CSV table of C-alpha atoms in Angstrom, one decimal:
chain,number,residue,atom,x,y,z
A,1,MET,CA,19.3,14.2,-83.3
A,2,ILE,CA,16.2,15.3,-81.9
A,3,ASP,CA,15.7,14.8,-78.1
A,4,LEU,CA,13.3,12.4,-76.5
A,5,THR,CA,11.3,15.2,-74.7
A,6,THR,CA,10.9,17.4,-78.1
A,7,LEU,CA,10.2,14.0,-80.0
A,8,ILE,CA,7.3,12.8,-77.5
A,9,ALA,CA,5.9,16.6,-77.5
A,10,TYR,CA,5.8,16.3,-81.3
A,11,ILE,CA,4.1,12.9,-81.5
A,12,ALA,CA,1.5,14.0,-79.2
A,13,VAL,CA,0.8,17.3,-81.2
A,14,VAL,CA,0.7,15.4,-84.5
A,15,LEU,CA,-1.8,12.7,-83.3
A,16,GLY,CA,-4.0,15.5,-82.1
A,17,PHE,CA,-3.8,16.9,-85.5
A,18,VAL,CA,-4.6,13.7,-87.5
A,19,PHE,CA,-7.1,12.2,-85.4
A,20,ILE,CA,-9.0,15.5,-85.2
A,21,PRO,CA,-11.4,15.5,-88.4
A,22,GLY,CA,-10.1,17.9,-90.8
A,23,PRO,CA,-10.0,18.4,-94.5
A,24,ALA,CA,-8.0,15.1,-95.2
A,25,THR,CA,-9.9,13.1,-93.0
A,26,LEU,CA,-13.2,14.2,-94.2
A,27,LEU,CA,-12.1,13.7,-97.9
A,28,THR,CA,-11.0,10.1,-97.0
A,29,ILE,CA,-14.2,9.4,-95.0
A,30,ALA,CA,-16.3,10.6,-98.3
A,31,ARG,CA,-14.4,8.5,-100.5
A,32,ALA,CA,-14.6,5.5,-98.2
A,33,THR,CA,-18.3,5.9,-97.6
A,34,SER,CA,-19.1,6.4,-101.3
A,35,SER,CA,-16.7,3.9,-102.7
A,36,GLY,CA,-15.6,1.7,-100.1
A,37,THR,CA,-12.8,1.1,-97.8
A,38,LYS,CA,-10.2,0.3,-100.6
A,39,VAL,CA,-10.8,3.6,-102.0
A,40,GLY,CA,-10.7,5.4,-98.7
A,41,ILE,CA,-7.2,3.8,-97.7
A,42,ALA,CA,-6.0,4.8,-101.5
A,43,THR,CA,-7.1,8.2,-100.7
A,44,GLY,CA,-5.5,8.4,-97.5
A,45,ALA,CA,-2.3,6.8,-99.2
A,46,GLY,CA,-2.4,9.9,-101.8
A,47,ILE,CA,-2.7,12.4,-99.2
A,48,ALA,CA,0.4,10.9,-97.5
A,49,ALA,CA,2.5,11.1,-100.6
A,50,GLY,CA,1.5,14.8,-101.1
A,51,ASP,CA,2.6,15.4,-97.7
A,52,VAL,CA,6.0,13.8,-98.5
A,53,PHE,CA,6.3,16.4,-101.4
A,54,HIS,CA,5.6,19.1,-98.9
A,55,THR,CA,8.1,17.5,-96.4
A,56,VAL,CA,10.9,17.8,-98.9
A,57,MET,CA,10.0,21.3,-100.1
A,58,ALA,CA,10.0,22.5,-96.3
A,59,MET,CA,13.3,20.8,-95.7
A,60,VAL,CA,15.0,22.2,-98.4
A,61,GLY,CA,13.8,25.9,-97.7
A,62,ILE,CA,13.9,25.8,-93.8
A,63,SER,CA,17.4,24.2,-93.7
A,64,ALA,CA,18.8,26.9,-95.8
A,65,ILE,CA,17.0,29.8,-93.8
A,66,ILE,CA,18.0,28.3,-90.3
A,67,ALA,CA,21.6,27.7,-91.5
A,68,THR,CA,22.0,31.2,-93.3
A,69,SER,CA,19.7,33.9,-92.0
A,70,ALA,CA,18.3,34.8,-88.7
A,71,THR,CA,16.4,37.6,-90.4
A,72,LEU,CA,15.0,35.4,-93.0
A,73,PHE,CA,13.9,32.9,-90.4
A,74,SER,CA,12.3,35.4,-88.2
A,75,LEU,CA,10.5,36.7,-91.2
A,76,ILE,CA,9.0,33.4,-92.2
A,77,LYS,CA,8.3,32.5,-88.7
A,78,TYR,CA,5.9,35.5,-88.3
A,79,ILE,CA,4.2,34.9,-91.7
A,80,GLY,CA,3.7,31.4,-90.6
A,81,ALA,CA,2.4,32.5,-87.2
A,82,ALA,CA,0.1,34.9,-88.7
A,83,TYR,CA,-1.0,32.3,-91.4
A,84,LEU,CA,-1.8,29.7,-88.8
A,85,VAL,CA,-4.0,32.1,-86.9
A,86,TYR,CA,-5.6,33.0,-90.0
A,87,LEU,CA,-6.5,29.5,-90.6
A,88,GLY,CA,-7.7,28.9,-87.0
A,89,ILE,CA,-9.9,31.8,-87.4
A,90,ARG,CA,-11.4,30.6,-90.7
A,91,ALA,CA,-11.8,27.2,-89.2
A,92,ILE,CA,-13.8,28.4,-86.2
A,93,ILE,CA,-16.1,30.6,-88.4
A,94,LYS,CA,-16.6,28.2,-91.5
A,95,LYS,CA,-19.6,26.3,-91.6
A,96,ILE,CA,-19.3,22.6,-92.2
A,97,PRO,CA,-21.2,20.5,-94.6
A,98,ALA,CA,-23.7,18.4,-92.7
A,99,ASP,CA,-22.9,15.3,-94.8
A,100,PRO,CA,-19.2,14.8,-95.5
A,101,ALA,CA,-20.2,12.4,-98.4
A,102,ALA,CA,-22.6,14.4,-100.1
A,103,GLY,CA,-22.2,14.4,-103.8
A,104,GLY,CA,-19.6,11.6,-103.8
A,105,LEU,CA,-19.2,9.2,-106.8
A,106,ALA,CA,-17.8,5.9,-106.9
A,107,ILE,CA,-14.3,6.0,-108.5
A,108,SER,CA,-11.4,3.3,-108.7
A,109,ALA,CA,-8.8,3.1,-105.9
A,110,GLY,CA,-6.2,4.2,-108.4
A,111,LYS,CA,-8.0,7.3,-109.4
A,112,ALA,CA,-8.8,8.1,-106.0
A,113,PHE,CA,-5.0,7.9,-105.0
A,114,ARG,CA,-4.0,10.1,-108.1
A,115,GLN,CA,-6.6,12.8,-107.2
A,116,ALA,CA,-5.5,12.8,-103.5
A,117,VAL,CA,-2.1,13.5,-104.4
A,118,LEU,CA,-2.7,15.9,-106.7
A,119,THR,CA,-5.2,17.7,-104.3
A,120,GLU,CA,-2.4,17.8,-101.5
A,121,VAL,CA,0.6,18.8,-103.6
A,122,LEU,CA,-1.4,21.7,-105.4
A,123,ASN,CA,-2.9,23.0,-102.0
A,124,PRO,CA,-0.7,25.9,-101.1
A,125,LYS,CA,-2.1,25.8,-97.6
A,126,THR,CA,-0.5,22.4,-97.0
A,127,ALA,CA,2.7,24.0,-98.0
A,128,LEU,CA,2.6,26.9,-95.8
A,129,PHE,CA,1.3,24.7,-92.9
A,130,PHE,CA,4.4,22.4,-93.2
A,131,LEU,CA,6.5,25.5,-93.3
A,132,ALA,CA,5.0,26.9,-90.2
A,133,PHE,CA,4.8,23.7,-88.2
A,134,LEU,CA,8.1,21.8,-88.6
A,135,PRO,CA,10.5,24.5,-87.4
A,136,GLN,CA,9.0,24.3,-84.1
A,137,PHE,CA,10.2,21.0,-83.3
A,138,VAL,CA,13.8,21.9,-84.7
A,139,ARG,CA,16.8,22.6,-82.3
A,140,PRO,CA,19.9,23.7,-84.2
A,141,GLU,CA,22.0,22.7,-81.5
A,142,ASN,CA,20.8,18.9,-81.5
A,143,GLY,CA,22.8,18.4,-84.7
A,144,SER,CA,21.8,18.4,-88.3
A,145,VAL,CA,18.7,20.5,-89.2
A,146,MET,CA,18.0,18.4,-92.4
A,147,LEU,CA,18.1,15.1,-90.4
A,148,GLN,CA,15.8,16.6,-87.8
A,149,LEU,CA,13.3,17.7,-90.5
A,150,THR,CA,13.6,14.4,-92.3
A,151,THR,CA,12.5,12.7,-89.1
A,152,LEU,CA,9.8,14.9,-88.2
A,153,GLY,CA,8.4,14.6,-91.7
A,154,ILE,CA,8.4,10.9,-91.8
A,155,ILE,CA,6.7,10.7,-88.4
A,156,PHE,CA,4.1,13.2,-89.8
A,157,VAL,CA,3.6,11.4,-93.0
A,158,MET,CA,3.3,7.8,-91.2
A,159,LEU,CA,1.0,9.0,-88.4
A,160,GLY,CA,-1.3,10.7,-90.7
A,161,LEU,CA,-1.4,7.7,-93.0
A,162,PHE,CA,-2.2,5.6,-89.9
A,163,SER,CA,-5.2,8.1,-89.1
A,164,THR,CA,-6.7,8.0,-92.5
A,165,VAL,CA,-6.5,4.1,-92.9
A,166,VAL,CA,-8.3,4.0,-89.1
A,167,PHE,CA,-10.8,6.4,-90.5
A,168,ALA,CA,-11.2,4.7,-93.9
A,169,VAL,CA,-11.8,1.2,-92.4
A,170,SER,CA,-14.3,2.5,-90.0
A,171,ALA,CA,-16.0,5.2,-92.4
A,172,GLY,CA,-19.3,3.5,-92.5
A,173,ARG,CA,-20.1,3.8,-88.8
A,174,LEU,CA,-18.2,7.2,-88.4
A,175,GLY,CA,-19.9,8.9,-91.4
A,176,ALA,CA,-23.3,7.7,-90.3
A,177,PHE,CA,-22.6,9.2,-86.7
A,178,LEU,CA,-21.6,12.5,-88.3
A,179,ARG,CA,-24.4,12.6,-90.4
A,180,ARG,CA,-26.9,12.0,-87.2
A,181,ASN,CA,-24.8,14.5,-85.1
A,182,PRO,CA,-24.5,18.0,-86.9
A,183,THR,CA,-23.3,19.4,-83.3
A,184,VAL,CA,-20.1,17.3,-83.7
A,185,LEU,CA,-19.5,18.7,-87.3
A,186,ARG,CA,-19.9,22.1,-86.0
A,187,TRP,CA,-17.6,21.9,-83.0
A,188,GLN,CA,-14.9,20.1,-84.9
A,189,GLY,CA,-14.2,23.3,-86.7
A,190,LYS,CA,-13.8,25.1,-83.5
A,191,VAL,CA,-11.3,22.6,-82.1
A,192,VAL,CA,-9.1,22.5,-85.2
A,193,GLY,CA,-9.3,26.3,-85.5
A,194,GLY,CA,-8.3,26.6,-81.7
A,195,ILE,CA,-5.2,24.4,-82.3
A,196,TYR,CA,-4.1,26.3,-85.3
A,197,CYS,CA,-4.4,29.7,-83.3
A,198,ALA,CA,-2.2,28.3,-80.5
A,199,LEU,CA,0.2,27.0,-82.7
A,200,GLY,CA,0.4,30.3,-84.5
A,201,VAL,CA,0.9,32.1,-81.1
A,202,ARG,CA,3.6,29.6,-80.1
A,203,LEU,CA,5.4,30.0,-83.1
A,204,ALA,CA,5.3,33.7,-83.1
A,205,LEU,CA,6.9,33.7,-79.7
A,206,GLN,CA,9.6,31.1,-80.4
A,207,GLN,CA,13.0,31.9,-80.6
A,208,ARG,CA,15.6,31.0,-83.1
């Protein structure tokens, strides 16, 4: 089972991820601002459902790699590390739209949920992110790799859902604040990018 120190560190890192405005957060804000809190929450639930899919895919692939091949594990690790750094650099230099709700059209909660699920499931960046992120907190000496991955995945999904619900409920005020403060939008990309780069370096230095 996951040791307490690793679990606390993981929860702290995930909380930092889910509460720093990123693509999922901005999508939720856009939906909630344009179509209401219910639609925003449905969007967050759809994103969480998509993350469950990616967690299962990561569990199957990562557990097999860790259990059978140190070479394949190292290969995936370095590819994942390079990809995280790439994402970080892109987030740092990317220009963020001044209005996260621009162009949003009112839709039903059901449609918002379905769109969010498809958006998350069909996003290869999310799949690679899970593949690169979850192994950093898996310790084979602590027991079943599959059980550890399951626990980490559930925690990630639940904390992610919690954060999107919080943002959806407060989207009116938060959306107005972001629109009045373009500096916040510019710096949020740099913060997210810095975290991605740091995780990429940590993953590259991690031993099996």
